[in-house]
């Protein structure tokens, strides 16, 4: 499949679905507070675009901060895990507990602990919790996935633990870490929006609040417009990290460079 | 002198890799270890390098020597260019960058890779990657060079070329070489002495000095003495595997 086709086919499907949507809503006379036609969403996007965009920027700021915190904490924990099997055995179950706990369920507690006057801090903490696990899982896999021959060479040349970490394990783990980062970035965005919803109070300024507000006012077109922006932000974030990942891979394997 | 006395190694899973290996390697010798696949040849090299501990017996003469090791695969760091790969041992020994660069560059030149310093492993052919691997082992100027079937995966033309280059390097540097191979012809062509190993658990079945002129070339490969030696070694190998 050519590069052009990769873009053309999904777009064609999108246009087709939008057309069906528009026709169906008009023909069936669906009220716009139930399901607005795409044209109404486009109008809302133009009209409310700037204010929604400001909210999106607020959300993205928190997303990026939470993503960065996820990367740092996930990577540090992964390094700790891979130093000693006992450390991992002792801590991994607790990391899993953190992962499987629904963020909505702990949101009220986190708000009380850190977010009474600063909801954004609670959102940051919650989104970080959501985002850190893929980094931890991928990085601890990558740090162990070292060429055994290279590992022997480092032993033969009496490398110390820092040399081993910085010259062997981290570079070897980089592709896995980046793959984790891509998943984590998406989760951090979702985490931020969900956390904004759950922690939501009057002073929240992120996109989630706009969505909640639109829903409450039955401005469904505006709600869809906000969702659309969110989707674009997610796609953008994903593409950015996919590009970084691809670049790193292409440095190591020529076959990826032609792909 | 490198000396192994009645060395045995049994892996934790119960596999007996080596049993009663005794071998002396004189300084400056080029000894080929010839044996069937899975006879513990690689294990023997790893023991000498200190990467494995013997279950019984002793290995002496390699403890305080600088050792270079070349594996079956190039095992290069895929994220680092040829020069950085060749510099590995020097970097790990905290050698100043300028000196390390110079020595790594010399090693790359010695293996015929002038001008490929900045090439990444992915940009090099299989033979060239093996050359980088060889340069990495040579850069710290080891007294003992251990090679584990380094050219087995290469095509014949490249293998012959690398055989000659390795001989040249050995004669220039006057280091001791222990070369593992399963090729009768390769061992006869390269070595000053060939030690034949039995099937697992591996042991030295016989040893044979190579009475060929020190300088070897394409012509050597068609000489009657070379053919006779190869035939004798084939006989040794057959006997060793039949035991």
Coordinates of C-alpha atoms in Angstrom, one line a residue:
Chain A
X1 CA 0.0 0.0 0.0
X2 CA 1.4 3.4 -1.0
X3 CA 2.0 6.3 1.4
X4 CA -0.9 8.3 -0.2
X5 CA -3.3 5.4 0.1
X6 CA -2.6 5.1 3.8
X7 CA -4.0 8.6 4.2
X8 CA -6.7 8.5 1.5
X9 CA -8.6 5.4 2.6
X10 CA -9.3 6.3 6.2
X11 CA -10.2 9.9 5.1
X12 CA -12.6 8.4 2.6
X13 CA -14.3 6.3 5.2
X14 CA -14.5 9.3 7.5
X15 CA -16.1 11.4 4.8
X16 CA -18.6 8.6 4.0
X17 CA -19.5 8.2 7.7
X18 CA -20.0 11.9 8.2
X19 CA -22.2 12.1 5.1
X20 CA -24.3 9.2 6.3
X21 CA -24.5 10.8 9.7
X22 CA -25.6 14.2 8.3
X23 CA -28.2 12.6 6.0
X24 CA -29.6 10.3 8.7
X25 CA -29.9 13.1 11.3
X26 CA -31.7 15.3 8.7
X27 CA -34.0 12.6 7.3
X28 CA -35.0 11.2 10.7
X29 CA -35.4 14.6 12.2
X30 CA -33.2 13.9 15.3
X31 CA -33.3 16.8 17.7
X32 CA -29.9 18.4 17.9
X33 CA -29.6 18.0 21.7
X34 CA -29.7 14.2 21.1
X35 CA -27.4 14.1 18.1
X36 CA -26.4 17.1 16.2
X37 CA -25.4 16.8 12.5
X38 CA -21.7 17.2 11.6
X39 CA -22.5 20.6 10.0
X40 CA -23.7 21.9 13.4
X41 CA -20.6 20.6 15.1
X42 CA -18.4 22.3 12.5
X43 CA -20.3 25.6 13.2
X44 CA -19.8 25.1 17.0
X45 CA -16.1 24.4 16.4
X46 CA -15.7 27.7 14.6
X47 CA -17.8 29.7 17.0
X48 CA -16.5 28.2 20.3
X49 CA -13.1 27.2 18.9
X50 CA -10.9 29.8 20.6
X51 CA -12.4 29.4 24.0
X52 CA -12.3 25.6 23.7
X53 CA -8.7 25.8 22.5
X54 CA -7.8 27.7 25.7
X55 CA -9.3 25.0 27.8
X56 CA -7.5 22.4 25.7
X57 CA -4.2 24.1 26.3
X58 CA -4.9 24.0 30.1
X59 CA -5.6 20.2 29.8
X60 CA -2.5 19.7 27.6
X61 CA -0.3 21.5 30.1
X62 CA -1.4 19.1 32.8
X63 CA -1.1 16.1 30.4
X64 CA 2.5 17.0 29.5
X65 CA 3.5 17.6 33.1
X66 CA 1.9 14.3 34.2
X67 CA 3.4 12.5 31.2
X68 CA 6.9 13.8 32.1
X69 CA 6.4 12.7 35.8
X70 CA 5.2 9.3 34.6
X71 CA 8.3 8.9 32.4
X72 CA 10.7 9.9 35.2
X73 CA 9.0 7.9 38.0
X74 CA 8.3 4.9 35.8
X75 CA 11.9 4.8 34.5
X76 CA 13.4 5.2 38.0
X77 CA 11.2 2.5 39.4
X78 CA 12.1 0.2 36.5
X79 CA 15.8 0.8 37.1
X80 CA 15.3 0.0 40.8
X81 CA 13.3 -3.2 39.8
X82 CA 16.1 -4.4 37.6
X83 CA 18.9 -4.0 40.1
X84 CA 17.7 -6.8 42.3
X85 CA 15.0 -9.5 41.9
X86 CA 14.0 -9.1 45.5
X87 CA 13.3 -5.4 45.1
X88 CA 11.0 -6.2 42.2
X89 CA 9.3 -9.1 44.0
X90 CA 8.6 -6.8 47.0
X91 CA 7.3 -3.8 45.0
X92 CA 5.7 -5.1 41.8
X93 CA 2.4 -6.2 43.5
X94 CA 2.0 -2.7 44.9
X95 CA 2.6 -1.2 41.5
X96 CA -0.1 -3.4 40.1
X97 CA -2.4 -2.4 42.9
X98 CA -1.9 1.2 41.8
X99 CA -2.5 0.3 38.2
X100 CA -5.8 -1.6 38.7
X101 CA -7.3 0.9 41.1
X102 CA -9.8 3.0 39.2
X103 CA -8.7 6.5 39.2
X104 CA -12.2 7.8 39.6
X105 CA -12.4 5.9 42.9
X106 CA -9.3 7.5 44.4
X107 CA -9.9 10.9 42.9
X108 CA -11.9 12.2 46.0
X109 CA -9.1 11.2 48.4
X110 CA -6.4 12.7 46.2
X111 CA -8.4 15.9 46.0
X112 CA -8.6 16.1 49.7
X113 CA -4.9 15.4 50.2
X114 CA -3.4 17.7 47.6
X115 CA -6.1 19.5 45.7
X116 CA -8.3 21.4 48.2
X117 CA -7.1 24.7 46.9
X118 CA -5.3 23.5 43.8
X119 CA -7.5 21.1 41.8
X120 CA -4.8 20.9 39.1
X121 CA -2.4 19.3 41.6
X122 CA -4.9 16.5 42.2
X123 CA -5.4 16.1 38.4
X124 CA -1.6 16.0 37.9
X125 CA -1.1 13.3 40.6
X126 CA -4.0 11.2 39.2
X127 CA -2.9 11.4 35.6
X128 CA 0.6 10.5 36.6
X129 CA -0.6 7.4 38.3
X130 CA -2.4 6.4 35.1
X131 CA 0.5 7.1 32.9
X132 CA 3.4 5.6 34.7
X133 CA 2.6 1.9 34.4
X134 CA 3.4 1.4 30.7
X135 CA 6.7 3.1 31.2
X136 CA 7.5 0.9 34.2
X137 CA 6.5 -2.3 32.4
X138 CA 8.2 -1.5 29.1
X139 CA 11.4 -0.1 30.7
X140 CA 11.9 -3.0 33.1
X141 CA 11.4 -5.4 30.1
X142 CA 13.8 -3.4 28.0
X143 CA 16.5 -3.0 30.7
X144 CA 16.6 -6.8 31.0
X145 CA 16.4 -7.4 27.2
X146 CA 20.2 -6.9 26.8
X147 CA 22.2 -8.9 24.3
X148 CA 23.8 -11.7 26.4
X149 CA 27.0 -11.4 24.4
X150 CA 27.3 -7.7 25.2
X151 CA 26.5 -8.4 28.8
X152 CA 29.4 -10.9 28.9
X153 CA 31.7 -8.4 27.3
X154 CA 30.9 -5.8 29.9
X155 CA 31.7 -8.5 32.5
X156 CA 34.9 -9.4 30.8
X157 CA 36.0 -5.8 30.8
X158 CA 35.0 -5.3 34.4
X159 CA 32.4 -2.6 33.8
X160 CA 31.0 -1.2 37.0
X161 CA 27.2 -0.9 37.6
X162 CA 26.9 2.6 36.4
X163 CA 28.8 1.9 33.2
X164 CA 26.6 -1.1 32.7
X165 CA 23.4 1.0 33.3
X166 CA 24.4 4.0 31.1
X167 CA 26.4 2.3 28.4
X168 CA 24.5 -0.9 28.0
X169 CA 21.1 -1.3 29.7
X170 CA 19.6 2.2 29.0
X171 CA 20.6 2.4 25.4
X172 CA 19.4 -1.2 24.8
X173 CA 16.1 -0.4 26.5
X174 CA 15.5 2.9 24.6
X175 CA 13.2 1.4 21.9
X176 CA 11.1 -0.4 24.6
X177 CA 11.0 2.8 26.7
X178 CA 9.8 4.8 23.8
X179 CA 7.1 2.3 23.0
X180 CA 6.0 2.6 26.6
X181 CA 6.1 6.4 26.4
X182 CA 3.7 6.3 23.4
X183 CA 1.1 4.3 25.4
X184 CA 1.8 6.4 28.4
X185 CA 1.2 9.7 26.6
X186 CA -2.3 8.6 25.5
X187 CA -3.1 7.4 28.9
X188 CA -1.9 10.6 30.5
X189 CA -4.3 12.6 28.3
X190 CA -7.2 10.3 29.1
X191 CA -6.1 10.3 32.8
X192 CA -6.0 14.1 32.8
X193 CA -9.6 14.4 31.3
X194 CA -11.0 11.7 33.6
X195 CA -9.3 13.3 36.6
X196 CA -10.7 16.7 35.6
X197 CA -14.1 15.2 35.6
X198 CA -13.7 13.4 38.9
X199 CA -11.9 16.2 40.7
X200 CA -14.0 18.7 38.9
X201 CA -15.1 21.8 40.8
X202 CA -16.0 25.2 39.7
X203 CA -12.5 26.4 39.4
X204 CA -11.4 23.7 36.9
X205 CA -10.5 25.2 33.5
X206 CA -9.6 22.2 31.5
X207 CA -11.5 20.7 28.5
X208 CA -13.3 18.2 30.7
X209 CA -15.1 21.0 32.4
X210 CA -16.2 22.4 29.1
X211 CA -17.6 19.0 28.1
X212 CA -19.4 18.7 31.4
X213 CA -20.8 22.2 31.0
X214 CA -21.9 21.6 27.4
X215 CA -23.6 18.4 28.5
X216 CA -25.4 20.1 31.3
X217 CA -26.6 22.9 28.9
X218 CA -27.6 20.4 26.3
X219 CA -25.2 22.1 23.9
X220 CA -24.3 18.8 22.3
X221 CA -22.7 20.3 19.2
X222 CA -20.2 22.2 21.4
X223 CA -19.6 18.9 23.4
X224 CA -18.8 17.2 20.1
X225 CA -16.5 20.0 19.1
X226 CA -14.6 19.7 22.4
X227 CA -14.3 15.9 21.9
X228 CA -13.0 16.5 18.4
X229 CA -10.3 18.8 19.7
X230 CA -9.4 16.2 22.3
X231 CA -9.2 13.6 19.6
X232 CA -6.9 15.7 17.5
X233 CA -4.7 16.4 20.5
X234 CA -4.4 12.7 21.2
X235 CA -3.6 11.9 17.6
X236 CA -1.0 14.7 17.5
X237 CA 0.7 13.4 20.7
X238 CA 0.7 9.9 19.3
X239 CA 2.2 10.9 16.0
X240 CA 4.9 12.9 17.7
X241 CA 6.0 10.0 19.8
X242 CA 5.6 7.5 17.0
X243 CA 8.0 9.7 15.0
X244 CA 10.6 9.8 17.7
X245 CA 10.3 6.0 18.1
X246 CA 10.6 5.4 14.4
X247 CA 13.7 7.7 14.2
X248 CA 15.4 5.8 17.0
X249 CA 14.6 2.4 15.4
X250 CA 15.8 3.6 12.0
X251 CA 19.1 4.4 13.5
X252 CA 19.5 0.8 14.5
X253 CA 17.9 -1.2 11.8
X254 CA 18.1 -0.2 8.2
X255 CA 15.0 -2.2 7.2
X256 CA 12.9 0.3 9.2
X257 CA 14.4 3.2 7.4
X258 CA 12.9 2.2 4.0
X259 CA 9.5 1.5 5.5
Chain B
X1 CA 51.7 -19.8 29.4
X2 CA 48.0 -20.7 29.6
X3 CA 47.4 -24.0 31.3
X4 CA 44.3 -26.0 31.9
X5 CA 44.4 -29.0 34.3
X6 CA 41.7 -31.6 34.3
X7 CA 39.0 -29.0 33.9
X8 CA 35.3 -30.1 34.2
X9 CA 32.2 -28.0 34.0
X10 CA 28.7 -29.2 34.6
X11 CA 25.9 -26.7 34.2
X12 CA 23.3 -26.2 36.8
X13 CA 20.8 -28.0 34.6
X14 CA 23.0 -31.1 34.7
X15 CA 24.5 -30.8 31.3
X16 CA 28.1 -31.9 31.4
X17 CA 29.8 -29.5 29.0
X18 CA 33.4 -30.4 29.7
X19 CA 35.1 -33.3 31.5
X20 CA 38.8 -33.6 32.1
X21 CA 40.2 -31.0 29.7
X22 CA 44.0 -30.5 30.0
X23 CA 45.7 -28.1 27.6
X24 CA 48.8 -26.0 27.5
X25 CA 49.1 -23.0 25.3
X26 CA 52.5 -21.4 24.9
X27 CA 52.8 -17.7 24.7
X28 CA 52.5 -16.5 21.2
X29 CA 51.0 -19.7 19.9
X30 CA 48.0 -19.9 17.6
X31 CA 46.0 -22.9 18.8
X32 CA 42.9 -24.0 17.0
X33 CA 40.3 -25.9 19.0
X34 CA 38.6 -28.3 16.5
X35 CA 35.5 -30.2 17.4
X36 CA 31.9 -31.1 16.5
X37 CA 29.1 -28.6 17.3
X38 CA 28.0 -28.7 20.9
X39 CA 31.2 -30.2 22.2
X40 CA 31.8 -27.5 24.8
X41 CA 34.4 -25.5 22.7
X42 CA 32.6 -22.3 23.5
X43 CA 32.3 -23.2 27.2
X44 CA 36.1 -23.8 27.3
X45 CA 36.7 -20.3 25.9
X46 CA 34.3 -18.8 28.4
X47 CA 36.1 -20.6 31.2
X48 CA 39.5 -19.2 30.1
X49 CA 38.0 -15.7 29.9
X50 CA 36.6 -16.1 33.4
X51 CA 33.0 -15.9 32.4
X52 CA 32.4 -19.4 33.8
X53 CA 33.8 -21.1 36.8
X54 CA 35.1 -24.7 36.5
X55 CA 33.3 -27.3 38.6
X56 CA 36.6 -29.1 38.9
X57 CA 40.2 -28.6 37.9
X58 CA 42.1 -25.3 37.4
X59 CA 42.7 -22.7 34.8
X60 CA 45.9 -20.7 35.2
X61 CA 47.8 -18.1 33.2
X62 CA 44.8 -16.1 32.1
X63 CA 43.9 -14.3 35.4
X64 CA 46.2 -11.3 35.0
X65 CA 46.4 -11.2 31.3
X66 CA 44.4 -8.8 29.1
X67 CA 41.9 -10.9 27.2
X68 CA 40.1 -10.2 24.0
X69 CA 37.0 -12.1 23.1
X70 CA 35.3 -12.4 19.7
X71 CA 32.0 -14.2 19.7
X72 CA 30.2 -16.2 17.0
X73 CA 28.0 -13.1 16.3
X74 CA 29.5 -9.7 16.0
X75 CA 27.5 -8.6 19.2
X76 CA 28.0 -4.9 18.5
X77 CA 26.0 -2.2 20.2
X78 CA 23.5 -1.3 17.5
X79 CA 23.2 2.3 18.7
X80 CA 26.9 3.1 18.5
X81 CA 29.1 3.7 15.5
X82 CA 32.1 1.5 14.6
X83 CA 34.6 3.6 16.4
X84 CA 32.5 3.7 19.6
X85 CA 32.1 -0.1 19.4
X86 CA 35.8 -0.6 18.9
X87 CA 36.5 1.7 21.9
X88 CA 34.4 -0.2 24.3
X89 CA 37.1 -1.9 26.4
X90 CA 39.1 1.3 26.6
X91 CA 36.0 3.4 27.6
X92 CA 35.2 0.9 30.3
X93 CA 38.8 1.2 31.6
X94 CA 38.3 5.0 31.8
X95 CA 41.0 5.7 29.2
X96 CA 41.1 9.4 28.2
X97 CA 39.0 9.9 25.1
X98 CA 41.7 11.2 22.7
X99 CA 44.0 8.2 23.4
X100 CA 41.1 5.8 23.3
X101 CA 40.0 7.2 19.9
X102 CA 43.5 6.9 18.5
X103 CA 43.8 3.3 19.6
X104 CA 40.4 2.3 18.5
X105 CA 41.1 3.9 15.1
X106 CA 44.3 2.0 14.8
X107 CA 42.5 -1.3 15.6
X108 CA 39.9 -0.5 12.9
X109 CA 42.6 0.2 10.4
X110 CA 44.3 -3.0 11.3
X111 CA 41.2 -5.0 10.4
X112 CA 40.8 -3.0 7.1
X113 CA 38.0 -0.6 8.2
X114 CA 39.7 2.7 7.4
X115 CA 36.9 5.3 6.7
X116 CA 34.1 3.4 8.4
X117 CA 34.6 4.9 11.9
X118 CA 31.2 6.7 11.9
X119 CA 29.2 3.8 10.3
X120 CA 26.5 2.2 12.4
X121 CA 26.4 -1.6 12.6
X122 CA 23.2 -1.6 10.5
X123 CA 25.1 0.1 7.7
X124 CA 27.8 -2.5 7.5
X125 CA 27.9 -6.0 5.9
X126 CA 28.2 -9.1 8.0
X127 CA 31.9 -9.4 7.2
X128 CA 32.5 -5.8 8.2
X129 CA 30.6 -6.2 11.4
X130 CA 32.8 -9.1 12.3
X131 CA 35.8 -6.9 11.5
X132 CA 34.5 -4.3 14.0
X133 CA 34.1 -7.0 16.5
X134 CA 37.7 -8.1 15.9
X135 CA 38.9 -4.5 16.2
X136 CA 37.0 -4.1 19.5
X137 CA 38.9 -7.2 20.8
X138 CA 42.2 -5.9 19.5
X139 CA 41.9 -2.2 20.7
X140 CA 43.1 -2.9 24.3
X141 CA 46.1 -4.8 22.8
X142 CA 45.3 -8.1 24.6
X143 CA 48.0 -10.7 25.3
X144 CA 45.4 -13.4 24.8
X145 CA 42.8 -13.4 22.0
X146 CA 39.9 -15.8 22.2
X147 CA 37.8 -16.4 19.1
X148 CA 34.7 -18.5 19.1
X149 CA 33.9 -19.6 15.6
X150 CA 34.0 -16.0 14.5
X151 CA 33.8 -16.5 10.8
X152 CA 31.4 -19.5 10.7
X153 CA 28.4 -17.4 9.5
X154 CA 30.3 -15.6 6.7
X155 CA 30.6 -16.6 3.1
X156 CA 33.8 -18.3 1.9
X157 CA 35.4 -15.4 0.1
X158 CA 35.0 -13.2 3.2
X159 CA 36.1 -16.0 5.5
X160 CA 39.3 -16.6 3.6
X161 CA 40.1 -12.9 3.6
X162 CA 39.5 -12.6 7.3
X163 CA 41.6 -15.7 7.9
X164 CA 44.5 -14.0 6.2
X165 CA 44.0 -10.8 8.0
X166 CA 43.8 -12.6 11.4
X167 CA 47.1 -14.4 10.6
X168 CA 48.7 -11.0 9.7
X169 CA 47.5 -9.4 12.9
X170 CA 48.7 -12.3 15.0
X171 CA 52.1 -12.2 13.5
X172 CA 52.4 -8.4 14.0
X173 CA 51.0 -8.3 17.5
X174 CA 52.6 -11.6 18.7
X175 CA 49.7 -12.3 21.0
X176 CA 48.4 -15.8 21.9
X177 CA 45.4 -16.9 20.0
X178 CA 42.9 -19.6 20.8
X179 CA 40.6 -20.1 17.9
X180 CA 37.5 -22.3 18.1
X181 CA 36.2 -23.8 14.8
X182 CA 34.4 -26.8 13.5
X183 CA 36.2 -26.5 10.1
X184 CA 39.2 -28.9 9.5
X185 CA 40.5 -26.7 6.7
X186 CA 40.2 -23.4 8.7
X187 CA 42.1 -24.9 11.7
X188 CA 44.8 -26.3 9.4
X189 CA 45.2 -23.0 7.6
X190 CA 45.4 -20.8 10.6
X191 CA 47.0 -22.5 13.5
X192 CA 50.4 -23.5 14.7
X193 CA 48.8 -26.3 16.7
X194 CA 45.4 -28.0 16.4
X195 CA 43.7 -29.5 19.4
X196 CA 40.8 -31.9 18.6
X197 CA 38.0 -32.2 21.0
X198 CA 35.5 -35.1 21.6
X199 CA 31.7 -34.7 21.6
X200 CA 30.1 -33.6 24.8
X201 CA 31.2 -33.8 27.5
X202 CA 34.2 -32.3 25.7
X203 CA 37.8 -33.3 26.3
X204 CA 41.0 -32.9 24.3
X205 CA 41.3 -36.1 22.3
X206 CA 44.5 -35.3 20.4
X207 CA 46.8 -32.5 19.4
X208 CA 48.8 -32.0 16.3
X209 CA 51.5 -29.5 15.4
X210 CA 51.0 -27.7 12.1
X211 CA 54.2 -28.1 9.9
X212 CA 53.3 -25.5 7.3
X213 CA 55.4 -22.4 6.5
X214 CA 54.7 -19.4 8.7
X215 CA 53.5 -17.3 5.8
X216 CA 50.4 -18.7 4.3
X217 CA 48.4 -17.6 1.3
X218 CA 46.0 -18.9 -1.4
X219 CA 48.9 -21.1 -2.6
X220 CA 48.9 -22.9 0.8
X221 CA 45.4 -24.1 0.2
X222 CA 46.5 -26.2 -2.7
X223 CA 49.7 -27.5 -1.3
X224 CA 50.1 -31.3 -0.7
X225 CA 51.3 -30.8 2.9
X226 CA 48.1 -28.8 3.6
X227 CA 45.9 -31.5 2.1
X228 CA 47.8 -34.2 4.1
X229 CA 47.3 -32.2 7.3
X230 CA 43.6 -31.7 6.6
X231 CA 43.2 -35.4 6.0
X232 CA 45.1 -36.3 9.2
X233 CA 42.9 -33.8 11.2
X234 CA 39.7 -35.3 9.6
X235 CA 40.9 -38.7 10.9
X236 CA 41.6 -37.3 14.3
X237 CA 38.2 -35.7 14.4
X238 CA 36.5 -38.9 13.3
X239 CA 38.3 -40.8 16.0
X240 CA 37.4 -38.2 18.6
X241 CA 33.7 -38.2 17.8
X242 CA 33.6 -42.0 17.7
X243 CA 34.9 -42.4 21.2

